[in-house]
CSV table of C-alpha atoms in Angstrom, one decimal:
chain,number,residue,atom,x,y,z
A,1,MET,CA,0.0,0.0,0.0
A,2,SER,CA,1.4,3.4,-1.1
A,3,ALA,CA,1.6,6.4,1.2
A,4,ALA,CA,-1.3,7.9,-0.7
A,5,GLU,CA,-3.4,4.8,-0.3
A,6,MET,CA,-2.7,4.7,3.4
A,7,ALA,CA,-3.7,8.3,3.7
A,8,ALA,CA,-7.0,7.6,1.9
A,9,VAL,CA,-8.0,5.2,4.7
A,10,GLY,CA,-6.7,7.5,7.5
A,11,ILE,CA,-3.5,5.7,8.4
A,12,TYR,CA,-0.1,7.3,8.0
A,13,LYS,CA,3.4,5.9,8.2
A,14,ILE,CA,5.9,8.7,8.9
A,15,ALA,CA,9.7,8.4,8.6
A,16,LEU,CA,11.9,10.9,10.4
A,17,GLY,CA,15.5,11.9,10.2
A,18,VAL,CA,16.9,12.5,13.7
A,19,GLU,CA,20.2,13.7,15.1
A,20,TYR,CA,21.2,13.9,18.8
A,21,ARG,CA,24.0,14.4,21.2
A,22,GLY,CA,23.9,11.2,23.3
A,23,ALA,CA,26.0,12.3,26.3
A,24,ARG,CA,23.2,12.6,28.8
A,25,TYR,CA,21.1,9.6,27.6
A,26,ARG,CA,21.3,5.9,28.3
A,27,GLY,CA,21.1,5.1,24.6
A,28,PHE,CA,18.3,5.3,22.0
A,29,GLN,CA,16.0,2.6,23.4
A,30,ARG,CA,13.3,3.5,25.9
A,31,GLN,CA,14.4,2.6,29.4
A,32,ARG,CA,12.7,2.1,32.7
A,33,ASP,CA,10.8,5.1,34.2
A,34,GLY,CA,13.1,8.0,35.0
A,35,VAL,CA,16.0,6.9,32.9
A,36,PRO,CA,16.5,9.3,30.0
A,37,SER,CA,16.6,7.9,26.5
A,38,ILE,CA,16.3,9.3,22.9
A,39,GLN,CA,13.3,7.2,22.1
A,40,ALA,CA,11.3,8.4,25.1
A,41,SER,CA,12.1,12.0,24.4
A,42,LEU,CA,11.0,11.7,20.8
A,43,GLU,CA,7.8,9.8,21.5
A,44,LYS,CA,6.8,12.4,24.2
A,45,ALA,CA,7.4,15.3,21.7
A,46,LEU,CA,5.7,13.6,18.8
A,47,SER,CA,2.7,12.7,21.0
A,48,LYS,CA,2.2,16.4,21.7
A,49,VAL,CA,2.2,17.2,18.0
A,50,ALA,CA,-0.3,14.4,17.6
A,51,GLY,CA,-2.7,16.1,20.0
A,52,GLY,CA,-1.9,13.6,22.8
A,53,ALA,CA,-2.3,10.5,20.8
A,54,PRO,CA,0.5,8.0,21.7
A,55,VAL,CA,3.4,7.5,19.3
A,56,THR,CA,5.6,4.5,19.3
A,57,LEU,CA,8.9,4.6,17.3
A,58,SER,CA,11.0,2.0,15.5
A,59,CYS,CA,14.6,3.0,14.7
A,60,ALA,CA,17.3,2.0,12.2
A,61,GLY,CA,19.8,1.2,15.0
A,62,ARG,CA,19.6,1.3,18.8
A,63,THR,CA,22.7,3.4,19.7
A,64,ASP,CA,24.3,2.8,23.1
A,65,ALA,CA,24.5,5.0,26.1
A,66,LEU,CA,26.5,8.2,25.4
A,67,VAL,CA,26.7,7.6,21.6
A,68,HIS,CA,25.6,10.3,19.2
A,69,ALA,CA,23.8,10.4,15.8
A,70,SER,CA,23.6,12.7,12.9
A,71,GLY,CA,21.8,10.4,10.6
A,72,GLN,CA,19.4,8.2,12.6
A,73,VAL,CA,16.2,7.1,10.9
A,74,VAL,CA,12.9,6.2,12.7
A,75,HIS,CA,9.3,5.6,11.7
A,76,PHE,CA,5.9,5.5,13.4
A,77,ASP,CA,2.3,4.8,12.4
A,78,THR,CA,-0.4,7.2,13.3
A,79,THR,CA,-4.0,8.0,12.5
A,80,VAL,CA,-3.4,11.7,13.1
A,81,GLU,CA,-3.0,13.9,10.0
A,82,ARG,CA,-0.3,16.5,10.1
A,83,SER,CA,1.9,18.1,7.4
A,84,MET,CA,5.5,16.9,7.2
A,85,HIS,CA,6.5,20.5,8.2
A,86,ALA,CA,4.3,20.2,11.3
A,87,TRP,CA,5.9,16.9,12.4
A,88,VAL,CA,9.4,18.4,12.1
A,89,MET,CA,8.8,21.8,13.6
A,90,GLY,CA,6.3,20.6,16.2
A,91,ALA,CA,8.6,17.9,17.4
A,92,ASN,CA,11.6,20.3,17.6
A,93,MET,CA,9.5,22.8,19.7
A,94,ASN,CA,9.0,20.0,22.2
A,95,LEU,CA,12.4,18.3,22.2
A,96,PRO,CA,15.4,19.1,24.4
A,97,GLY,CA,18.2,21.1,22.8
A,98,ASP,CA,20.3,18.0,22.2
A,99,ILE,CA,17.8,16.2,20.0
A,100,SER,CA,16.5,17.5,16.6
A,101,VAL,CA,14.3,16.1,13.9
A,102,THR,CA,15.8,17.0,10.5
A,103,TRP,CA,13.1,15.9,8.1
A,104,ALA,CA,9.8,13.9,7.8
A,105,LYS,CA,8.3,12.0,4.9
A,106,ALA,CA,5.1,9.9,4.4
A,107,MET,CA,6.1,6.3,3.6
A,108,PRO,CA,4.3,3.3,2.1
A,109,LYS,CA,3.1,0.5,4.3
A,110,HIS,CA,6.0,-1.8,3.7
A,111,PHE,CA,8.6,0.6,4.9
A,112,ASP,CA,10.4,-0.2,8.1
A,113,ALA,CA,13.2,1.9,9.5
A,114,ARG,CA,15.0,-1.2,10.9
A,115,PHE,CA,14.2,-4.0,8.6
A,116,CYS,CA,14.5,-2.1,5.3
A,117,ALA,CA,17.9,-0.7,6.1
A,118,MET,CA,20.6,-2.2,3.8
A,119,ALA,CA,23.6,-0.7,5.5
A,120,ARG,CA,24.6,1.6,8.4
A,121,ARG,CA,27.6,4.0,8.6
A,122,TYR,CA,29.3,5.1,11.7
A,123,ARG,CA,32.1,7.6,12.4
A,124,TYR,CA,34.4,7.4,15.4
A,125,VAL,CA,36.1,10.8,16.0
A,126,ILE,CA,39.4,10.8,17.9
A,127,TYR,CA,41.1,14.0,19.2
A,128,ASN,CA,44.8,13.2,19.2
A,129,ASP,CA,46.7,15.6,21.4
A,130,GLN,CA,48.8,15.4,24.6
A,131,ILE,CA,46.4,17.8,26.4
A,132,ARG,CA,42.8,16.8,26.9
A,133,PRO,CA,40.3,19.1,25.1
A,134,ALA,CA,38.1,21.5,27.2
A,135,HIS,CA,35.8,21.9,24.2
A,136,MET,CA,33.7,19.0,22.8
A,137,ALA,CA,35.0,16.8,25.5
A,138,GLU,CA,31.8,14.6,25.3
A,139,GLU,CA,31.7,14.6,21.5
A,140,VAL,CA,35.1,13.2,20.7
A,141,THR,CA,37.4,10.6,22.2
A,142,TRP,CA,40.6,12.0,23.5
A,143,ASN,CA,43.8,9.9,22.9
A,144,HIS,CA,47.0,11.5,24.4
A,145,ARG,CA,49.4,9.1,22.7
A,146,PRO,CA,50.7,10.2,19.2
A,147,LEU,CA,48.9,8.0,16.7
A,148,ASP,CA,50.4,6.9,13.4
A,149,ILE,CA,47.5,7.0,11.0
A,150,GLU,CA,49.4,5.0,8.3
A,151,ARG,CA,49.8,2.1,10.6
A,152,MET,CA,46.1,2.3,11.5
A,153,ARG,CA,45.2,2.4,7.8
A,154,GLU,CA,47.3,-0.6,7.1
A,155,ALA,CA,45.8,-2.6,10.0
A,156,ALA,CA,42.2,-1.6,9.0
A,157,ARG,CA,42.4,-3.3,5.7
A,158,VAL,CA,41.9,-6.7,7.3
A,159,PHE,CA,38.4,-5.8,8.5
A,160,ILE,CA,37.0,-5.1,5.0
A,161,GLY,CA,34.9,-7.8,3.6
A,162,THR,CA,32.8,-10.6,5.2
A,163,HIS,CA,34.1,-11.9,8.5
A,164,ASP,CA,33.2,-13.5,11.8
A,165,PHE,CA,33.5,-10.5,14.1
A,166,SER,CA,33.1,-12.4,17.4
A,167,ALA,CA,36.4,-11.0,18.7
A,168,PHE,CA,34.8,-7.5,18.4
A,169,ARG,CA,31.4,-8.4,20.0
A,170,ALA,CA,30.3,-7.4,23.5
A,171,ARG,CA,29.2,-10.2,25.8
A,172,GLN,CA,25.7,-8.8,25.9
A,173,CYS,CA,25.3,-8.7,22.1
A,174,GLN,CA,22.0,-10.2,21.0
A,175,ALA,CA,22.7,-10.5,17.3
A,176,LYS,CA,21.9,-13.9,15.9
A,177,SER,CA,25.1,-14.1,13.8
A,178,PRO,CA,28.6,-12.6,14.3
A,179,ILE,CA,29.1,-12.7,10.5
A,180,LYS,CA,29.0,-9.2,9.1
A,181,THR,CA,30.2,-7.5,5.9
A,182,VAL,CA,32.2,-4.3,6.1
A,183,HIS,CA,31.8,-2.4,2.9
A,184,HIS,CA,34.4,0.3,3.7
A,185,LEU,CA,36.7,1.4,6.5
A,186,GLU,CA,38.7,4.5,6.0
A,187,LEU,CA,40.8,6.7,8.3
A,188,LEU,CA,40.8,10.5,7.6
A,189,GLN,CA,43.0,13.1,9.3
A,190,HIS,CA,42.4,16.8,9.7
A,191,GLY,CA,44.7,18.6,12.2
A,192,ARG,CA,44.3,16.8,15.5
A,193,PHE,CA,41.2,14.9,14.4
A,194,ILE,CA,41.4,11.3,13.2
A,195,VAL,CA,38.0,10.1,11.8
A,196,LEU,CA,37.4,6.3,11.5
A,197,ASP,CA,34.6,6.0,8.9
A,198,ILE,CA,33.1,2.5,8.6
A,199,ARG,CA,30.1,1.2,6.7
A,200,ALA,CA,28.7,-2.3,7.0
A,201,ASN,CA,25.5,-4.3,6.4
A,202,ALA,CA,25.0,-4.4,10.2
A,203,PHE,CA,27.0,-4.1,13.4
A,204,LEU,CA,27.5,-6.1,16.5
A,205,HIS,CA,27.2,-4.5,19.9
A,206,HIS,CA,30.4,-2.5,20.6
A,207,MET,CA,31.8,-3.6,17.2
A,208,VAL,CA,32.9,-0.2,16.1
A,209,ARG,CA,34.3,0.8,19.5
A,210,ASN,CA,36.3,-2.5,19.7
A,211,ILE,CA,37.7,-2.0,16.2
A,212,ALA,CA,38.7,1.6,17.2
A,213,GLY,CA,40.4,0.3,20.3
A,214,VAL,CA,42.5,-2.1,18.4
A,215,LEU,CA,43.4,0.5,15.7
A,216,MET,CA,44.4,3.1,18.3
A,217,THR,CA,46.6,0.5,20.1
A,218,ILE,CA,48.3,-0.2,16.8
A,219,GLY,CA,48.6,3.5,15.9
A,220,ALA,CA,50.3,4.1,19.3
A,221,GLY,CA,52.9,1.5,18.4
A,222,GLU,CA,51.9,-0.8,21.3
A,223,ARG,CA,51.1,-3.7,19.0
A,224,PRO,CA,52.2,-4.6,15.4
A,225,VAL,CA,50.0,-4.0,12.4
A,226,GLU,CA,49.4,-7.7,12.1
A,227,TRP,CA,47.7,-7.8,15.5
A,228,ALA,CA,44.4,-6.7,14.0
A,229,GLY,CA,44.2,-9.8,11.9
A,230,GLU,CA,45.3,-12.0,14.7
A,231,VAL,CA,42.6,-10.7,17.0
A,232,LEU,CA,40.0,-11.1,14.2
A,233,ALA,CA,41.1,-14.7,13.7
A,234,THR,CA,40.8,-15.7,17.3
A,235,GLY,CA,37.1,-15.0,17.5
A,236,VAL,CA,37.6,-14.3,21.3
A,237,ARG,CA,36.7,-10.9,22.6
A,238,ARG,CA,39.3,-10.7,25.4
A,239,THR,CA,42.2,-10.8,22.9
A,240,GLY,CA,41.2,-7.4,21.5
A,241,GLY,CA,42.0,-5.2,24.5
A,242,VAL,CA,39.9,-2.4,25.9
A,243,THR,CA,36.7,-1.2,24.4
A,244,ALA,CA,37.1,2.4,23.2
A,245,HIS,CA,35.1,5.2,24.8
A,246,PRO,CA,31.6,5.9,23.4
A,247,TYR,CA,31.8,9.7,23.2
A,248,GLY,CA,33.5,9.8,19.8
A,249,LEU,CA,30.9,7.5,18.1
A,250,TYR,CA,28.3,8.8,15.7
A,251,LEU,CA,25.7,7.0,13.6
A,252,VAL,CA,25.9,9.1,10.5
A,253,GLN,CA,24.0,7.4,7.7
A,254,VAL,CA,21.5,4.6,7.0
A,255,ASP,CA,21.1,3.2,3.5
A,256,TYR,CA,17.7,2.2,2.1
A,257,PRO,CA,16.5,1.0,-1.3
A,258,ALA,CA,16.2,3.8,-3.8
A,259,GLU,CA,12.4,3.3,-4.1
A,260,PHE,CA,11.9,5.0,-0.8
A,261,GLU,CA,13.6,8.3,-1.9
A,262,LEU,CA,14.5,9.3,1.6
A,263,PRO,CA,16.0,12.8,2.0
A,264,THR,CA,19.8,13.1,2.3
A,265,ARG,CA,22.0,15.5,4.2
A,266,TYR,CA,25.7,16.0,4.6
A,267,LEU,CA,27.5,13.4,6.7
A,268,GLY,CA,28.0,14.5,10.3
A,269,PRO,CA,29.0,15.3,12.9
A,270,HIS,CA,28.4,19.0,12.5
A,271,PHE,CA,31.9,20.2,13.4
A,272,LEU,CA,33.3,18.2,10.4
A,273,SER,CA,30.8,19.6,7.9
A,274,GLY,CA,33.1,22.2,6.6
A,275,LEU,CA,35.7,19.6,5.5
A,276,ARG,CA,34.9,18.7,1.9
A,277,ASP,CA,36.2,15.1,1.8
A,278,VAL,CA,34.5,14.4,5.2
A,279,ALA,CA,31.1,16.1,4.6
A,280,ALA,CA,30.3,14.6,1.2
A,281,PRO,CA,27.6,11.9,1.4
């Protein structure tokens, strides 16, 4: 059923683009009462736009506590008719300042923000300097050790392709299979920023942060380049060292089939948007 056909019978499926600063939230997913989450904040704001009617969201990926997003996609079903402009502006009027809805679009019945997603893209932003940053301290990961980006790039090649990522999977991961396909993994450097840019069909719990931890260890010269492949081959999480901090992690893009024609924006996070090779979608 198309969006127009759904509207004719008084049912609407709405997709939203969402960005947020996750530093004061326990992740995207709704938590027990009193624990702040992105989902609960969005549902409360959207319910106000819907005149008090309850709104329940589904999302493209449930980000962890303290993790950010510039390209999250969600959807909800409603019988309340509002313009797309009203959903965006009304939600933003009722959201806290660290969550924003960036676009809204009416979708056909078969769209699902989670199950229709073909790939997800994350960026892990490292601030590499001896002195910890006073600015953006909760939006980047600080690493005081000098990092050799060429060593990190060389090590990162082993992750591209289809592999068993069990060694990069958190114990509490609920994914049915550890086999994932990494489409690209690049490391970009601008001044003191090192950006790990990774796109895959899906991710395991803590997978990006564990990859980042291994690459930073190699970049600091504490392990050889070959160690990345050795950890991957073991299939054992404890061989990969410490999980990197969540502050530098951003969900920046979710890919869907072309038929849905979802709006596109520059890749985040915002403070990288002026860098041409980083901002391009």
